[in-house]
């Protein structure tokens, strides 16, 4: 992702305050990666959601046109109580995460940031991050959005064979094989494809409802999907699609005046 100690122009934490003051006069958009530290089956490390969100934010900003959006240090912990029956999972409450993101957003607004793109690497953070985004918008009157894969999920589903591939399955194992094959223990990957009593509960059905369950109620391994069907080739295609789509989205936000994001004025 980046060489240790190498200065990167778009990383917030590497700049001095005068450099940030000058940079924020050129670009008013930041990307906030948010992940989780939680079990990902017996074959993947617990840092998947954190690592992937951080990697994605970096590669998206790197591919954007200058002036590039600023990337903030990632938030490593998320709302992961449903995985707590599997060791290694570290979870914070919805209240703690939403308050932290809210405080950070208000501080960013005081710095002159007008647009915050929260790049969420953990699906179950989404309701909490959306709540925080609403509160920041209400109080700071700036643009805040949350992307939990919406810009690319519909495309990724065309690349896999597994229904309800929700966690540590074909998608996440493939994206990990593409970036960090040494971290994937494919000999321990298993097939735990999920089937439910109603299509309204399917994770990948357009008419499915939001619902919540502890992972150990539906999976013995912690996998929700078929990790055995993963490949580095699939993962490379997935990263290409995700980064390309997210770059297009970020560029559209970055290059549009704040008022015009809501309604184009002529």
mmCIF file of C-alpha atoms in Angstrom:
data_model
loop_
_atom_site.group_PDB
_atom_site.id
_atom_site.type_symbol
_atom_site.label_atom_id
_atom_site.label_comp_id
_atom_site.label_asym_id
_atom_site.label_seq_id
_atom_site.Cartn_x
_atom_site.Cartn_y
_atom_site.Cartn_z
ATOM 1 C CA UNK A 1 0.000 0.000 0.000
ATOM 2 C CA UNK A 2 2.695 2.477 0.937
ATOM 3 C CA UNK A 3 6.352 2.395 1.828
ATOM 4 C CA UNK A 4 7.085 2.899 5.532
ATOM 5 C CA UNK A 5 7.911 6.508 6.387
ATOM 6 C CA UNK A 6 7.406 7.678 2.817
ATOM 7 C CA UNK A 7 5.537 10.968 2.688
ATOM 8 C CA UNK A 8 2.306 10.783 0.717
ATOM 9 C CA UNK A 9 0.689 14.028 -0.365
ATOM 10 C CA UNK A 10 -2.929 13.083 0.433
ATOM 11 C CA UNK A 11 -2.510 11.558 3.907
ATOM 12 C CA UNK A 12 -3.880 13.921 6.544
ATOM 13 C CA UNK A 13 -1.649 12.690 9.361
ATOM 14 C CA UNK A 14 1.585 13.347 7.469
ATOM 15 C CA UNK A 15 1.015 17.051 6.957
ATOM 16 C CA UNK A 16 1.935 19.980 9.162
ATOM 17 C CA UNK A 17 -0.825 22.371 10.174
ATOM 18 C CA UNK A 18 0.281 25.071 7.682
ATOM 19 C CA UNK A 19 0.332 22.421 4.935
ATOM 20 C CA UNK A 20 -3.189 21.325 5.859
ATOM 21 C CA UNK A 21 -4.396 24.912 5.961
ATOM 22 C CA UNK A 22 -3.081 25.473 2.434
ATOM 23 C CA UNK A 23 -4.325 22.111 1.105
ATOM 24 C CA UNK A 24 -7.844 22.636 2.418
ATOM 25 C CA UNK A 25 -8.069 25.798 0.343
ATOM 26 C CA UNK A 26 -7.701 23.605 -2.753
ATOM 27 C CA UNK A 27 -9.884 20.632 -1.815
ATOM 28 C CA UNK A 28 -12.697 20.341 0.727
ATOM 29 C CA UNK A 29 -13.202 16.567 0.561
ATOM 30 C CA UNK A 30 -11.916 13.831 2.891
ATOM 31 C CA UNK A 31 -12.226 10.048 2.945
ATOM 32 C CA UNK A 32 -12.638 8.371 6.330
ATOM 33 C CA UNK A 33 -11.934 4.604 6.261
ATOM 34 C CA UNK A 34 -13.846 2.691 8.923
ATOM 35 C CA UNK A 35 -13.427 -1.023 9.554
ATOM 36 C CA UNK A 36 -13.544 -3.685 12.237
ATOM 37 C CA UNK A 37 -11.380 -6.236 13.992
ATOM 38 C CA UNK A 38 -13.429 -9.421 13.995
ATOM 39 C CA UNK A 39 -13.372 -13.097 13.153
ATOM 40 C CA UNK A 40 -13.302 -13.985 9.469
ATOM 41 C CA UNK A 41 -13.500 -17.744 9.647
ATOM 42 C CA UNK A 42 -10.628 -20.134 10.359
ATOM 43 C CA UNK A 43 -8.760 -19.107 7.205
ATOM 44 C CA UNK A 44 -8.582 -15.274 7.244
ATOM 45 C CA UNK A 45 -7.045 -12.817 9.730
ATOM 46 C CA UNK A 46 -9.255 -10.689 11.948
ATOM 47 C CA UNK A 47 -8.099 -7.426 10.316
ATOM 48 C CA UNK A 48 -9.872 -7.905 6.952
ATOM 49 C CA UNK A 49 -12.440 -5.094 7.267
ATOM 50 C CA UNK A 50 -9.877 -2.671 8.706
ATOM 51 C CA UNK A 51 -7.151 -3.515 6.194
ATOM 52 C CA UNK A 52 -9.450 -3.467 3.183
ATOM 53 C CA UNK A 53 -11.068 -0.119 4.071
ATOM 54 C CA UNK A 54 -7.665 1.478 4.612
ATOM 55 C CA UNK A 55 -6.245 -0.007 1.390
ATOM 56 C CA UNK A 56 -9.298 1.043 -0.601
ATOM 57 C CA UNK A 57 -9.198 4.636 0.665
ATOM 58 C CA UNK A 58 -5.507 4.898 -0.192
ATOM 59 C CA UNK A 59 -5.838 3.431 -3.692
ATOM 60 C CA UNK A 60 -8.920 5.537 -4.479
ATOM 61 C CA UNK A 61 -7.239 8.781 -3.435
ATOM 62 C CA UNK A 62 -4.082 7.798 -5.290
ATOM 63 C CA UNK A 63 -6.091 7.295 -8.492
ATOM 64 C CA UNK A 64 -7.998 10.575 -8.202
ATOM 65 C CA UNK A 65 -6.988 13.690 -10.091
ATOM 66 C CA UNK A 66 -5.134 16.460 -8.282
ATOM 67 C CA UNK A 67 -5.857 17.947 -5.888
ATOM 68 C CA UNK A 68 -6.585 14.569 -4.408
ATOM 69 C CA UNK A 69 -9.020 14.119 -1.516
ATOM 70 C CA UNK A 70 -7.395 13.837 1.869
ATOM 71 C CA UNK A 71 -7.422 10.404 3.507
ATOM 72 C CA UNK A 72 -7.852 10.276 7.275
ATOM 73 C CA UNK A 73 -6.324 7.677 9.594
ATOM 74 C CA UNK A 74 -8.636 4.652 9.638
ATOM 75 C CA UNK A 75 -10.962 3.713 12.481
ATOM 76 C CA UNK A 76 -10.029 0.097 13.268
ATOM 77 C CA UNK A 77 -12.898 -0.982 15.530
ATOM 78 C CA UNK A 78 -16.574 -1.404 14.700
ATOM 79 C CA UNK A 79 -19.916 -2.770 15.839
ATOM 80 C CA UNK A 80 -19.152 -6.503 15.865
ATOM 81 C CA UNK A 81 -21.099 -7.891 18.829
ATOM 82 C CA UNK A 82 -22.672 -10.545 16.579
ATOM 83 C CA UNK A 83 -19.248 -12.150 16.028
ATOM 84 C CA UNK A 84 -18.262 -12.156 19.720
ATOM 85 C CA UNK A 85 -18.822 -15.924 20.097
ATOM 86 C CA UNK A 86 -15.651 -16.301 17.998
ATOM 87 C CA UNK A 87 -12.402 -15.282 19.706
ATOM 88 C CA UNK A 88 -10.413 -12.354 18.355
ATOM 89 C CA UNK A 89 -13.457 -10.190 17.753
ATOM 90 C CA UNK A 90 -13.197 -6.711 19.295
ATOM 91 C CA UNK A 91 -16.438 -4.748 19.374
ATOM 92 C CA UNK A 92 -17.569 -1.280 20.391
ATOM 93 C CA UNK A 93 -21.137 -0.143 20.969
ATOM 94 C CA UNK A 94 -23.238 1.696 18.414
ATOM 95 C CA UNK A 95 -23.259 4.667 20.774
ATOM 96 C CA UNK A 96 -19.460 4.743 21.095
ATOM 97 C CA UNK A 97 -18.806 4.519 17.357
ATOM 98 C CA UNK A 98 -21.478 7.038 16.378
ATOM 99 C CA UNK A 99 -20.305 9.537 18.999
ATOM 100 C CA UNK A 100 -16.674 9.140 17.925
ATOM 101 C CA UNK A 101 -17.500 9.658 14.247
ATOM 102 C CA UNK A 102 -19.786 12.574 15.097
ATOM 103 C CA UNK A 103 -17.067 14.314 17.139
ATOM 104 C CA UNK A 104 -14.544 13.711 14.379
ATOM 105 C CA UNK A 105 -16.930 15.054 11.744
ATOM 106 C CA UNK A 106 -17.617 18.208 13.715
ATOM 107 C CA UNK A 107 -13.879 18.726 14.154
ATOM 108 C CA UNK A 108 -13.314 18.265 10.424
ATOM 109 C CA UNK A 109 -16.000 20.868 9.716
ATOM 110 C CA UNK A 110 -14.187 23.335 11.993
ATOM 111 C CA UNK A 111 -11.092 22.745 9.862
ATOM 112 C CA UNK A 112 -13.000 23.766 6.750
ATOM 113 C CA UNK A 113 -13.916 20.345 5.375
ATOM 114 C CA UNK A 114 -17.208 20.512 3.461
ATOM 115 C CA UNK A 115 -17.551 16.886 2.268
ATOM 116 C CA UNK A 116 -16.900 13.696 4.228
ATOM 117 C CA UNK A 117 -17.014 10.337 2.471
ATOM 118 C CA UNK A 118 -17.092 7.522 5.024
ATOM 119 C CA UNK A 119 -15.670 4.413 3.368
ATOM 120 C CA UNK A 120 -17.082 1.590 5.448
ATOM 121 C CA UNK A 121 -15.415 -1.806 5.290
ATOM 122 C CA UNK A 122 -17.808 -3.547 7.716
ATOM 123 C CA UNK A 123 -21.453 -3.930 6.762
ATOM 124 C CA UNK A 124 -22.818 -3.909 10.289
ATOM 125 C CA UNK A 125 -21.291 -0.483 10.909
ATOM 126 C CA UNK A 126 -23.640 0.963 8.303
ATOM 127 C CA UNK A 127 -26.659 1.902 10.485
ATOM 128 C CA UNK A 128 -24.389 3.474 13.099
ATOM 129 C CA UNK A 129 -22.325 5.417 10.563
ATOM 130 C CA UNK A 130 -25.450 6.596 8.768
ATOM 131 C CA UNK A 131 -26.805 7.933 12.065
ATOM 132 C CA UNK A 132 -23.533 9.766 12.745
ATOM 133 C CA UNK A 133 -23.591 11.165 9.193
ATOM 134 C CA UNK A 134 -27.111 12.497 9.755
ATOM 135 C CA UNK A 135 -26.103 14.213 12.970
ATOM 136 C CA UNK A 136 -23.011 15.799 11.402
ATOM 137 C CA UNK A 137 -25.117 17.046 8.506
ATOM 138 C CA UNK A 138 -27.703 18.432 10.910
ATOM 139 C CA UNK A 139 -25.235 20.283 13.109
ATOM 140 C CA UNK A 140 -22.368 21.208 10.760
ATOM 141 C CA UNK A 141 -24.483 21.583 7.610
ATOM 142 C CA UNK A 142 -21.896 19.821 5.460
ATOM 143 C CA UNK A 143 -22.153 16.848 3.081
ATOM 144 C CA UNK A 144 -21.598 13.440 4.672
ATOM 145 C CA UNK A 145 -22.217 10.056 3.050
ATOM 146 C CA UNK A 146 -21.506 6.420 3.813
ATOM 147 C CA UNK A 147 -20.417 3.885 1.193
ATOM 148 C CA UNK A 148 -20.601 0.280 2.371
ATOM 149 C CA UNK A 149 -20.077 -1.173 -1.075
ATOM 150 C CA UNK A 150 -23.126 0.361 -2.725
ATOM 151 C CA UNK A 151 -21.016 1.711 -5.574
ATOM 152 C CA UNK A 152 -19.840 -1.795 -6.537
ATOM 153 C CA UNK A 153 -21.760 -4.618 -4.844
ATOM 154 C CA UNK A 154 -24.106 -5.102 -7.785
ATOM 155 C CA UNK A 155 -21.079 -5.667 -10.038
ATOM 156 C CA UNK A 156 -19.313 -8.051 -7.666
ATOM 157 C CA UNK A 157 -22.329 -10.339 -7.468
ATOM 158 C CA UNK A 158 -21.881 -11.017 -11.175
ATOM 159 C CA UNK A 159 -18.409 -12.426 -10.484
ATOM 160 C CA UNK A 160 -19.353 -15.044 -7.898
ATOM 161 C CA UNK A 161 -21.395 -18.232 -7.724
ATOM 162 C CA UNK A 162 -22.335 -18.178 -4.039
ATOM 163 C CA UNK A 163 -25.707 -16.843 -2.857
ATOM 164 C CA UNK A 164 -25.778 -14.925 0.431
ATOM 165 C CA UNK A 165 -22.017 -14.402 0.317
ATOM 166 C CA UNK A 166 -22.029 -12.110 3.333
ATOM 167 C CA UNK A 167 -18.856 -12.703 5.321
ATOM 168 C CA UNK A 168 -15.434 -14.330 4.804
ATOM 169 C CA UNK A 169 -16.764 -16.226 1.805
ATOM 170 C CA UNK A 170 -16.066 -16.130 -1.906
ATOM 171 C CA UNK A 171 -15.712 -12.342 -2.154
ATOM 172 C CA UNK A 172 -13.577 -11.524 0.884
ATOM 173 C CA UNK A 173 -11.381 -14.576 0.438
ATOM 174 C CA UNK A 174 -10.809 -13.654 -3.218
ATOM 175 C CA UNK A 175 -9.945 -10.027 -2.455
ATOM 176 C CA UNK A 176 -7.548 -11.213 0.239
ATOM 177 C CA UNK A 177 -5.886 -13.726 -2.102
ATOM 178 C CA UNK A 178 -5.333 -10.910 -4.592
ATOM 179 C CA UNK A 179 -3.556 -8.663 -2.078
ATOM 180 C CA UNK A 180 -2.158 -10.852 0.695
ATOM 181 C CA UNK A 181 -2.073 -14.522 -0.303
ATOM 182 C CA UNK A 182 0.332 -15.261 2.521
ATOM 183 C CA UNK A 183 -2.402 -14.309 5.007
ATOM 184 C CA UNK A 184 -4.957 -16.755 3.593
ATOM 185 C CA UNK A 185 -5.030 -20.383 4.812
ATOM 186 C CA UNK A 186 -7.011 -21.959 1.990
ATOM 187 C CA UNK A 187 -6.599 -25.441 3.489
ATOM 188 C CA UNK A 188 -8.929 -24.258 6.275
ATOM 189 C CA UNK A 189 -11.496 -22.604 4.002
ATOM 190 C CA UNK A 190 -14.934 -24.222 4.064
ATOM 191 C CA UNK A 191 -18.301 -23.932 2.370
ATOM 192 C CA UNK A 192 -21.024 -22.538 4.627
ATOM 193 C CA UNK A 193 -23.488 -21.326 2.027
ATOM 194 C CA UNK A 194 -26.566 -19.968 3.775
ATOM 195 C CA UNK A 195 -30.182 -20.737 2.969
ATOM 196 C CA UNK A 196 -33.077 -19.076 4.778
ATOM 197 C CA UNK A 197 -36.789 -19.809 5.067
ATOM 198 C CA UNK A 198 -37.750 -16.640 3.184
ATOM 199 C CA UNK A 199 -36.207 -14.793 0.261
ATOM 200 C CA UNK A 200 -36.940 -11.597 2.169
ATOM 201 C CA UNK A 201 -34.116 -12.650 4.510
ATOM 202 C CA UNK A 202 -31.583 -13.291 1.758
ATOM 203 C CA UNK A 203 -28.653 -10.901 2.036
ATOM 204 C CA UNK A 204 -28.382 -10.390 -1.716
ATOM 205 C CA UNK A 205 -32.057 -10.132 -2.685
ATOM 206 C CA UNK A 206 -33.238 -6.687 -3.825
ATOM 207 C CA UNK A 207 -36.344 -7.019 -1.650
ATOM 208 C CA UNK A 208 -34.600 -8.307 1.462
ATOM 209 C CA UNK A 209 -35.164 -6.555 4.783
ATOM 210 C CA UNK A 210 -32.483 -5.552 7.287
ATOM 211 C CA UNK A 211 -32.248 -8.107 10.082
ATOM 212 C CA UNK A 212 -29.694 -9.113 12.660
ATOM 213 C CA UNK A 213 -28.505 -12.385 14.166
ATOM 214 C CA UNK A 214 -25.515 -13.682 16.069
ATOM 215 C CA UNK A 215 -23.199 -15.382 13.615
ATOM 216 C CA UNK A 216 -22.897 -18.640 15.557
ATOM 217 C CA UNK A 217 -26.646 -19.168 15.103
ATOM 218 C CA UNK A 218 -26.206 -19.601 11.350
ATOM 219 C CA UNK A 219 -22.539 -20.598 10.893
ATOM 220 C CA UNK A 220 -20.258 -23.007 12.724
ATOM 221 C CA UNK A 221 -17.030 -21.676 11.217
ATOM 222 C CA UNK A 222 -17.873 -17.969 11.148
ATOM 223 C CA UNK A 223 -17.979 -18.053 7.333
ATOM 224 C CA UNK A 224 -21.160 -16.975 5.582
ATOM 225 C CA UNK A 225 -20.634 -18.079 2.007
ATOM 226 C CA UNK A 226 -18.357 -20.481 0.159
ATOM 227 C CA UNK A 227 -14.709 -19.600 0.729
ATOM 228 C CA UNK A 228 -13.536 -22.622 -1.272
ATOM 229 C CA UNK A 229 -14.631 -20.961 -4.533
ATOM 230 C CA UNK A 230 -12.337 -17.974 -4.029
ATOM 231 C CA UNK A 231 -9.416 -17.140 -6.305
ATOM 232 C CA UNK A 232 -6.846 -14.393 -6.682
ATOM 233 C CA UNK A 233 -8.026 -13.830 -10.249
ATOM 234 C CA UNK A 234 -11.545 -13.045 -9.055
ATOM 235 C CA UNK A 235 -10.125 -10.824 -6.332
ATOM 236 C CA UNK A 236 -8.070 -8.778 -8.780
ATOM 237 C CA UNK A 237 -11.181 -8.117 -10.884
ATOM 238 C CA UNK A 238 -13.107 -7.147 -7.757
ATOM 239 C CA UNK A 239 -10.493 -4.635 -6.621
ATOM 240 C CA UNK A 240 -10.336 -3.134 -10.112
ATOM 241 C CA UNK A 241 -14.113 -2.638 -10.164
ATOM 242 C CA UNK A 242 -14.360 -1.318 -6.602
ATOM 243 C CA UNK A 243 -11.544 1.189 -7.009
ATOM 244 C CA UNK A 244 -12.706 2.374 -10.436
ATOM 245 C CA UNK A 245 -16.296 2.913 -9.312
ATOM 246 C CA UNK A 246 -15.307 4.602 -6.075
ATOM 247 C CA UNK A 247 -12.893 6.940 -7.875
ATOM 248 C CA UNK A 248 -15.694 8.032 -10.194
ATOM 249 C CA UNK A 249 -17.942 8.677 -7.212
ATOM 250 C CA UNK A 250 -15.317 10.572 -5.199
ATOM 251 C CA UNK A 251 -14.353 12.709 -8.193
ATOM 252 C CA UNK A 252 -17.997 13.667 -8.740
ATOM 253 C CA UNK A 253 -18.340 14.714 -5.102
ATOM 254 C CA UNK A 254 -15.001 16.506 -4.947
ATOM 255 C CA UNK A 255 -15.570 18.498 -8.131
ATOM 256 C CA UNK A 256 -19.150 19.599 -7.414
ATOM 257 C CA UNK A 257 -19.825 22.712 -5.324
ATOM 258 C CA UNK A 258 -21.567 21.903 -2.048
ATOM 259 C CA UNK A 259 -24.885 23.528 -2.978
ATOM 260 C CA UNK A 260 -24.987 21.762 -6.338
ATOM 261 C CA UNK A 261 -24.631 18.345 -4.690
ATOM 262 C CA UNK A 262 -28.165 18.699 -3.427
ATOM 263 C CA UNK A 263 -29.764 20.332 -6.439
ATOM 264 C CA UNK A 264 -28.133 21.648 -9.580
ATOM 265 C CA UNK A 265 -28.648 25.393 -9.820
ATOM 266 C CA UNK A 266 -28.586 27.174 -13.168
#
